[in-house]
Short mmCIF file of C-alpha atoms in Angstrom, two decimals:
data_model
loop_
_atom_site.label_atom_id
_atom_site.label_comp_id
_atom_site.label_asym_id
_atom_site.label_seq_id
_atom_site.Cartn_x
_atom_site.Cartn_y
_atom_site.Cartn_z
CA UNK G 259 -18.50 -77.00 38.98
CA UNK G 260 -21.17 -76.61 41.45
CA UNK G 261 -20.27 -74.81 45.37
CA UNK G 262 -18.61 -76.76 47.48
CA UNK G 263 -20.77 -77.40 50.43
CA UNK G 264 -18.67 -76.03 53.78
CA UNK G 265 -19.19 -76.64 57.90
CA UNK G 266 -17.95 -74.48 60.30
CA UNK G 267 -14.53 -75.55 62.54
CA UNK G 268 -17.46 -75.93 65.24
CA UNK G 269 -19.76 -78.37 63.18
CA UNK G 270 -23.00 -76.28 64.25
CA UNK G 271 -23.62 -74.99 60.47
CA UNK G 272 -23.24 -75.32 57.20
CA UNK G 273 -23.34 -73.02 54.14
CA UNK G 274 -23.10 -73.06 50.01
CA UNK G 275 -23.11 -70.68 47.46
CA UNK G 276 -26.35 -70.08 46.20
CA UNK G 277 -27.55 -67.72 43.29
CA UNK G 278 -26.95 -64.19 44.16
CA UNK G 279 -26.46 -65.55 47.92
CA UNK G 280 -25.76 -68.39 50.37
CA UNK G 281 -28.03 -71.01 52.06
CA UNK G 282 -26.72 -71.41 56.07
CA UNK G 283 -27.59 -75.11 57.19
CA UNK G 284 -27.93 -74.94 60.95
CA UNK G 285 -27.75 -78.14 63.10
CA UNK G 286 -30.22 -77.42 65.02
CA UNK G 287 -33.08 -79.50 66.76
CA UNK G 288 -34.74 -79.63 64.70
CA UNK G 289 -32.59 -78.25 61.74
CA UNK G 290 -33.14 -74.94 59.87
CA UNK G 291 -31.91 -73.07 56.98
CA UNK G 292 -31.02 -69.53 56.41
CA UNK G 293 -30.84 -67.33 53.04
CA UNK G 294 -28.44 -64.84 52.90
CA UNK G 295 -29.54 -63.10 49.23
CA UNK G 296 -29.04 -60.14 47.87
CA UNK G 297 -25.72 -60.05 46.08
CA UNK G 298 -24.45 -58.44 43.18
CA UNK G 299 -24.02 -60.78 41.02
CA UNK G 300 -23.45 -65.22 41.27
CA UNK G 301 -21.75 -66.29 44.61
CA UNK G 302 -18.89 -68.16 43.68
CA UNK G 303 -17.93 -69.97 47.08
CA UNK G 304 -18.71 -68.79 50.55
CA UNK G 305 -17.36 -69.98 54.51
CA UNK G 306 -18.14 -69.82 57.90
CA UNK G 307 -16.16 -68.81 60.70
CA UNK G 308 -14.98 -70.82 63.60
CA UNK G 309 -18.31 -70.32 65.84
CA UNK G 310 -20.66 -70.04 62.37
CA UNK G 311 -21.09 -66.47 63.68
CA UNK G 312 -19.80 -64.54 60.50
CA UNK G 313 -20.25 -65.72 56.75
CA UNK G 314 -17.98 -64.66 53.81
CA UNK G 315 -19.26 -64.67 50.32
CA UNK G 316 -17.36 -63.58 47.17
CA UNK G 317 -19.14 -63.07 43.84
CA UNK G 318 -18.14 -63.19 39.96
CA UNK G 319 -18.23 -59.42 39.97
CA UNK G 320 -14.80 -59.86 42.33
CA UNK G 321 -16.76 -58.62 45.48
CA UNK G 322 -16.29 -60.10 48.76
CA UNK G 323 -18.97 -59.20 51.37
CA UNK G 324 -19.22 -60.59 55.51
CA UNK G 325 -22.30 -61.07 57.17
CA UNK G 326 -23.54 -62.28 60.44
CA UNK G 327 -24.50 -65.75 59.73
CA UNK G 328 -27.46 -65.32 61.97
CA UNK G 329 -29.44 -62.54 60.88
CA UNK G 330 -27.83 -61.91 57.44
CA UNK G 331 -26.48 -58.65 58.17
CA UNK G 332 -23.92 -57.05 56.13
CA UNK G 333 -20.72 -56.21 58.32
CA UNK G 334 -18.13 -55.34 55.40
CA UNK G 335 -17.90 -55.31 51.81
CA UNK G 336 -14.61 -55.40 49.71
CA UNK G 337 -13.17 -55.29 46.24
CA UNK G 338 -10.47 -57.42 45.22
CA UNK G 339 -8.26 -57.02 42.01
CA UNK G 340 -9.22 -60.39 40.46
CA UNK G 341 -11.80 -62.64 39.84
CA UNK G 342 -11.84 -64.40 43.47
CA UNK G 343 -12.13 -68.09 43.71
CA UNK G 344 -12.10 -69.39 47.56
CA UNK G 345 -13.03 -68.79 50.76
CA UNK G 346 -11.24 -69.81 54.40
CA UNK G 347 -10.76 -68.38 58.08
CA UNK G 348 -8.25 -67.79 60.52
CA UNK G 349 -9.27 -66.66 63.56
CA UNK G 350 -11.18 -62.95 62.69
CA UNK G 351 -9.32 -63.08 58.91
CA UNK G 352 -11.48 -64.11 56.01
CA UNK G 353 -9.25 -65.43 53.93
CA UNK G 354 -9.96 -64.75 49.71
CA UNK G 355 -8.38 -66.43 47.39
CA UNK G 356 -8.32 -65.33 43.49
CA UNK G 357 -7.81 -66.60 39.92
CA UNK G 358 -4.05 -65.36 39.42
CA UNK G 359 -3.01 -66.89 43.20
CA UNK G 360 -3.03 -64.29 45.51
CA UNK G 361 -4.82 -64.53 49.07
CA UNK G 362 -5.96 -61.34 51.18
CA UNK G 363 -6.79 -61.71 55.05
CA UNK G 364 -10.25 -59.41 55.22
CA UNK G 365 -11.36 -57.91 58.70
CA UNK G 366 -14.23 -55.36 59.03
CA UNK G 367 -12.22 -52.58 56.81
CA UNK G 368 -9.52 -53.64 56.65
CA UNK G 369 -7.83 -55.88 53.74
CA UNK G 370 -3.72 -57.14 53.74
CA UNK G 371 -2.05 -58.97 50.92
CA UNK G 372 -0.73 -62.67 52.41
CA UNK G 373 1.07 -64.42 49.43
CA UNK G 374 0.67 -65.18 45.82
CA UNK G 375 0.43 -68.54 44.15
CA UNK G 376 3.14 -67.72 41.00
CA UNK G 377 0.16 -66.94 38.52
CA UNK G 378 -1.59 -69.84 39.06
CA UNK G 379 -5.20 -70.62 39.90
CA UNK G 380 -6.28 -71.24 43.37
CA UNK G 381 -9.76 -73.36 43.27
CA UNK G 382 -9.54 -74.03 46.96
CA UNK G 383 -8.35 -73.10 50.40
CA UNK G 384 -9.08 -74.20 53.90
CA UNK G 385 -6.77 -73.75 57.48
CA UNK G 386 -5.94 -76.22 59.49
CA UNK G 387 -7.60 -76.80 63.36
CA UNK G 388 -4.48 -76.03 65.13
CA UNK G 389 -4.24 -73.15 62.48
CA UNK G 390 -0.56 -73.80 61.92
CA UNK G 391 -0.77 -73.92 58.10
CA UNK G 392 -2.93 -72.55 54.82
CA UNK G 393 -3.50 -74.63 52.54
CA UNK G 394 -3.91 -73.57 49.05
CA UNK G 395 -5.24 -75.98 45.98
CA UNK G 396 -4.31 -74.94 42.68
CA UNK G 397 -4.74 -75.62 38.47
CA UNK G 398 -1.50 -77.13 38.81
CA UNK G 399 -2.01 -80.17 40.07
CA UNK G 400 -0.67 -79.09 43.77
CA UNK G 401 -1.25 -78.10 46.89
CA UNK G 402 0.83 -75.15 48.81
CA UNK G 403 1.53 -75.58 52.51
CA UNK G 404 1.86 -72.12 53.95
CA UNK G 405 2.71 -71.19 57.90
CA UNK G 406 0.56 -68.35 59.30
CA UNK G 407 0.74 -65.97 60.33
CA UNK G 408 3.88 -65.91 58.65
CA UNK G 409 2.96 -67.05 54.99
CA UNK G 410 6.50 -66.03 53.15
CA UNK G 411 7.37 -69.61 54.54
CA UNK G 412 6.09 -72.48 52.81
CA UNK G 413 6.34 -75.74 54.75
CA UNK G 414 5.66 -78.25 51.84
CA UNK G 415 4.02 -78.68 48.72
CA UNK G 416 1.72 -81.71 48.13
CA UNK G 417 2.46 -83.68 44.58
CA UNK G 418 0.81 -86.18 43.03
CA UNK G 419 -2.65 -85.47 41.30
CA UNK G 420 -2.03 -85.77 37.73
CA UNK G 421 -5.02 -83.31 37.29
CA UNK G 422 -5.78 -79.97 38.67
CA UNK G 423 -7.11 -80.34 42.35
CA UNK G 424 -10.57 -79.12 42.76
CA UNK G 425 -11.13 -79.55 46.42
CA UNK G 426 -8.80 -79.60 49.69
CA UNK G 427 -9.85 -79.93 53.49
CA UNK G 428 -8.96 -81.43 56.52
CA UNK G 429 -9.67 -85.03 57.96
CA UNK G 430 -9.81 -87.33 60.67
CA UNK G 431 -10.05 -90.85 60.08
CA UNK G 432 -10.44 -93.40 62.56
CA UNK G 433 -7.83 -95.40 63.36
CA UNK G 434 -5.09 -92.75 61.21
CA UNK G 435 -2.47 -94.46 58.97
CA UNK G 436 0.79 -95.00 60.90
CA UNK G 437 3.45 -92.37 61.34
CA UNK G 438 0.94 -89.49 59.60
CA UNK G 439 -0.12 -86.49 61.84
CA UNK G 440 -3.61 -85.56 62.68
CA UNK G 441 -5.56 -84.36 61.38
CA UNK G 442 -4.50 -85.29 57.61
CA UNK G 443 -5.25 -82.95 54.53
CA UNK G 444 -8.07 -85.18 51.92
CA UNK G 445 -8.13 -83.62 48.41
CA UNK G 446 -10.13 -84.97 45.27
CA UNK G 447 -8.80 -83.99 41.56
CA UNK G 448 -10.17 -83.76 38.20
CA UNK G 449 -7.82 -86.84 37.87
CA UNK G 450 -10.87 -88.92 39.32
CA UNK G 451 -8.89 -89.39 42.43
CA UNK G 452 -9.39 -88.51 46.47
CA UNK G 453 -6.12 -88.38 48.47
CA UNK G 454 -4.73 -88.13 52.28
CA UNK G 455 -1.45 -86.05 52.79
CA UNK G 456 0.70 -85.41 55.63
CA UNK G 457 0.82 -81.36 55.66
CA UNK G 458 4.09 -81.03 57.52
CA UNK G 459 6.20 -83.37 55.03
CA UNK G 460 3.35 -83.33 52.15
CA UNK G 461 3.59 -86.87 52.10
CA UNK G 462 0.75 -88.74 50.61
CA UNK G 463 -0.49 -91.58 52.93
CA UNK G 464 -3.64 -92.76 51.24
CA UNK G 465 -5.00 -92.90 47.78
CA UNK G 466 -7.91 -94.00 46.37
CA UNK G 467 -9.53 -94.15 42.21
CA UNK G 468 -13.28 -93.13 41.87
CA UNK G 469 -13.97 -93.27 38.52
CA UNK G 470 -12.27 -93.97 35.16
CA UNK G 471 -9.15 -92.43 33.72
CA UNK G 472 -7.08 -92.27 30.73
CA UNK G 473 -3.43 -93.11 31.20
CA UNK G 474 -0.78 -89.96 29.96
CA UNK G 475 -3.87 -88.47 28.73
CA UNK G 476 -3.28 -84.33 29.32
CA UNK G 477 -5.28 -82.64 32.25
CA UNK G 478 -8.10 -81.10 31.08
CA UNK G 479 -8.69 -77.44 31.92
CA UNK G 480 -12.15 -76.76 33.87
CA UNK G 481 -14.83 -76.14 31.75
CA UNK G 482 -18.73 -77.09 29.89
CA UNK G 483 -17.08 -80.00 28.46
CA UNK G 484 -15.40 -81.74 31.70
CA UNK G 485 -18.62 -80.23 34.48
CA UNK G 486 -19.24 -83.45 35.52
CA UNK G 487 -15.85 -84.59 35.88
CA UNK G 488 -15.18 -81.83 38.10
CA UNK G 489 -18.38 -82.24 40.17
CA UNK G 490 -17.92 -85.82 40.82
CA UNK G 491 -14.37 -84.84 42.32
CA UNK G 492 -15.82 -81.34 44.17
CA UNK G 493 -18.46 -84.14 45.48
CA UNK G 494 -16.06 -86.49 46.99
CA UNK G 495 -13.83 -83.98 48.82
CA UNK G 496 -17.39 -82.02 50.07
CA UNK G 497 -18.34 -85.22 51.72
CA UNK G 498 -15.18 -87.36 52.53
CA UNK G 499 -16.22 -89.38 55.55
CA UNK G 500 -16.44 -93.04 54.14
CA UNK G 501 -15.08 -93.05 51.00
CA UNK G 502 -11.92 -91.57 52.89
CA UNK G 503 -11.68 -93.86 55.65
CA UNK G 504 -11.71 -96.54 52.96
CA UNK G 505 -8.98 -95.04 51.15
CA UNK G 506 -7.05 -94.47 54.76
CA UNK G 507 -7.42 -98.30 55.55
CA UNK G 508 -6.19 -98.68 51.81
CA UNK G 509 -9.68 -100.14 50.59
CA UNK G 510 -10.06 -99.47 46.77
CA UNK G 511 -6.67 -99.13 45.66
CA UNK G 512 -4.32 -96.56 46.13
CA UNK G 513 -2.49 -97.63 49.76
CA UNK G 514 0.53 -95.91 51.13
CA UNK G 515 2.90 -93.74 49.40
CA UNK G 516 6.30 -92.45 50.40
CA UNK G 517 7.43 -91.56 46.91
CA UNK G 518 5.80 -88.70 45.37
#
């Protein structure tokens, strides 16, 4: 599936994956773009820090490099064992996530093993504002709740997708759903769905259908045949704004649910 488009915490930027590279959206007056090019090899998903001062970029050739988001210029470069897969911060820590489910916190040199996902795939990874948790999508229709900094205890585990997830971030609607905290965690699946958890409890509090689906039908793995499918979700979780409010008010389908 196509990059996930990503702001920074502070809302001043924006950046995707791009070729060999990133493209940094800045929110200016009047708006501009930066390119930051010169990889080795396709970017495979890239974020911005808190203040959209420093950029991280992994690439297919499992090489994660920072940059200042400014001027494009290289601050560190790293190898990771395994195909990496997503990108988050925490403070100074670029977060990496990789195909067999570990997550290493990156700063200038240095590079620290955080947790592993039991083999399976992360495809996406974001920290919440108050940066109390990590949370970690996965090929197995889930999503991990992790405390930092100490990530050997998970908080809660988000069920419900009945397809792989293929995006996960945070969200404020306006007015919230009763009882859930703020700001809630919006995911979209390759199970045509977007949906609004509680991160403390991993409660689902909102749910709503986009598009067709097959009931009992097997999750499909990501692939050629299923791009679309996976776009369409990407898309949705990329962009959340109305389509989630809807589903937070309950329009569409999909209202509240305390049993997972």
């Amino acid at each position: 599936p196509p990059g996930v488009m990503r702001p920074s915490r502070g809302g001043g930027a924006l950046c995707v994956p791009a070729g060999p590279g990133a493209l940094v959206l800045w929110m200016d007056t009047p708006p501009s773009c930066s390119v930051i090019a010169g990889g080795p090899a396709a970017a495979l998903a890239c974020g911005l820090d808190d203040g959209a001062d420093k950029l991280a970029i992994v690439f297919d050739d499992k090489t994660v490099r920072l940059h200042s988001a400014r001027t494009g210029e290289l601050c560190a470069e790293h190898k990771v064992p395994k195909r990496p897969t997503a990108v988050a911060w925490h403070g100074e820590w670029a977060l990496v996530a990789d195909k067999i489910g570990d997550v290493y916190g990156i700063r200038g040199e240095s590079r620290v093993h955080l947790l592993g996902h039991t083999s399976s795939i992360i495809t996406d990874m974001v920290v919440t504002p108050d940066g109390r948790f990590l949370l970690t999508a996965d090929r197995d229709e889930k999503i991990r709740v992790t405390s930092l900094p100490k990530t050997s205890l998970i908080q809660a585990f988000c069920m419900g997708h009945s397809s792989y997830v293929t995006s996960v971030d945070t969200f404020l609607p306006h007015p919230h759903p009763a009882g859930a905290a703020c700001p809630l965690v919006a995911s979209a699946s390759a199970d045509f769905t977007v949906a609004l958890w509680d991160a403390p409890t991993g409660r689902r509090v909102a749910a709503l259908r986009l598009g067709p689906s097959t009931p009992g039908r097997p999750a499909a793995a990501p692939g050629a045949e299923d791009e679309d499918h996976a776009a369409t979700a990407a898309a949705a979780a990329a962009a959340p704004a109305d389509v989630l409010a809807a589903a937070a008010g309950g329009g569409g389908g999909g209202g509240e649910d305390d049993a997972m």
